[in-house]
Amino acid sequence: MDNGVKTTPSNFIRDIIEEDIRSNKNGGQVVTRFPPEPNGYLHIGHAKSICLNFGLARQYGGRCHLRMDDTNPEKETVEYTDSIINDVRWLGFDWGEHLYYASDYFEQIYQWGVLLIGKGVAYVCDMSPDEVSATRGTPTAPGTESPGRKRSVEENLYLFSRMRAGEYPDGSRTLRARIDMSSPNMHLRDPVLYRIKRAEHHRTGNAWCIYPMYDFAHGQSDYIEGITHSICTLEFEVHRPLYDWFLDKIAEAGRVRPRQIEFARLNLSYTVMSKRKLLELVESGSVRGWDDPRMPTISGLRRRGYTPEAIRDFADRIGVAKADNMVDVALLEHCLREDLNRRAPRVMAVLNPLKVVIENYPEGATEELEAINNPEDESMGKRKVPFARVVYIEKDDFREDPPPKYFRLAPGREARLKFAYYITCTGVVKDDKGEIVEIRCVYDPTTRGGWSNDGRKVKGTLHWISAEDAIEAEVRLYDHLFTVPEPENTKDGTDYRTFINPDSLKVLTRCLVESSVKGAKPGSRFQFERLGYFCVDPDSRRGAPVFNRTVMLRDTWAKIEKSAR
RNA sequence: UGAGGUGUGGCCAAGUGGUACGGCAACGGGUUUUGGUCCCGUGACCCCAGGUUCGAAUCCUGGCACCUCAGCCA
């Protein structure tokens, strides 16, 4: 597995698996699963789990299942199911024939309910939700037993079948495990196994009016599928004794018995990760939808221009452990830049255009200059870009009164137009309000291509676009969704919504992009020279392209300027 | 004050008794027709206190801090 290519650091789960293989547990097999509930869109935190589960299976020659944990019809939809399937596939993983639904196991799970009743370890409870809650006790005080606990096996069997038959109203009864109402582990205080809920299930329709709880469905689903390593997040650690308790009751000798292993979920700075909060952002209109490019959802990242490769690399680099963490979003952005730097074709685009008239360039003349598509990859070739008397440069690349260390264009200074010529600023044209509307320059015809061998030092190199070649575009600039690194974790408990960044989206219109990008399909990625990586948004229309800024290039000048203040 | 977990540089994270890998960030410097990329350099006595040992981040004891659990959610 590691032939000097690229190895990811070890982690405790790999240690466990390797030990299991060494001892030939489960015949040395490794079967994992990614088990989302289809009640929302997948986010970067899920990506960590997906990469972990599918990665482990791939690494140890096993397989990984994709299983919808759809035991609560009230919150689940096919829209979510479809988006999950799409997102996992987009990330680059393949489950082959192993797409499963917990709802496919409802009959089997029901039969296990009957089995537990038969063993005298499950009973029908008549208490209301409030009563169940009131009798559960607290972490430091034991709960009290339900009257249903004393029922006979026969009566429980009868009542459970009536529950399934729809004889009782929603919430009036439950099937509970008979474990220990005074257990220090709250999850062992006679947990509910089945509840009555007349809701149409997106797959089973109205076939059922009782649905199993997570605890009574998850481990069993793992067992049915022959999962060897059931990997989940830390909050389920206290559920593990219950997971094992059920397995003790139903597992047959000789079959694979899954083991639950917990790891710490991902937290990312400047964003929120819970499905509830992401849903709130969508429903409150704080963002335009689940796939808003500011969202940490897979669909949002995809629309933003992230590549699956960058996300997978990120997942590898953050590692897997049990300590709570807060990963710097800068690492995610780094992974993205590294990937895009290698593969994104370069193109010239001017976001805030400033007109430049080259006084000594013949009026009406035009010529084609050669531009390199990607200095990191010669095979991406070259292209021709037209040059003319009137070009546009970035407003920020000219200063009438340049600060120290600024080496772009300024009155009397010479700078290079990349791939074109050296130009020297000879004058500034302003409007009535004193705003610079145009600058005048002269070019040096001997510097064609942007080079002279007379030893002249021209430090500044600018991107530009000729007036005739420019096509207009809308460009959407994104910033972090929140203004603070940990919106969910502030010392005074301020609501995370307080920190929503009002400037997370800035829309620029009438930006100028070179015509070579005309017709690029939504999702196409480019580097706009010196600015950053951008991709075509699906909102684009013929003749009206829209670009999303995926991520900026590192900007040392911005840093210098900032620290100077 | 119950149970289950976790504590290694600003952020992740290796290390499993032999004298602290790596990545990101930050800060210097070099190369450069992107102030990009690339290259070089700079940082920890491992939560605290005792103990065992020739030797401890790793073992023992006692503290402290933080996270999870009282849904008929997952």
XYZ file of C-alpha atoms (C1' of nucleotides) in Angstrom, chain B residues 26-55:
30
model
C 2.907 32.863 11.095
C 7.644 35.101 10.328
C 12.473 35.628 7.608
C 15.298 34.705 2.880
C 16.125 32.883 -2.422
C 14.095 31.982 -7.511
C 10.186 34.061 -10.573
C 6.994 37.559 -17.207
C 1.257 35.641 -11.532
C 3.779 40.314 -4.810
C 1.185 32.980 -7.437
C 4.024 28.404 -7.655
C 8.677 26.415 -6.065
C 13.056 26.257 -2.705
C 15.627 27.301 2.093
C 15.276 28.735 7.247
C 12.800 29.892 12.306
C 9.162 27.242 17.047
C 7.333 22.321 22.158
C 10.852 20.146 27.862
C 4.232 16.589 25.468
C -2.514 19.723 31.106
C -0.400 19.874 36.407
C 1.969 17.415 40.720
C 4.245 13.301 42.729
C 6.300 8.271 41.846
C 8.721 3.799 39.193
C 13.163 3.521 35.934
C 19.957 4.283 34.055
C 16.143 6.632 30.993
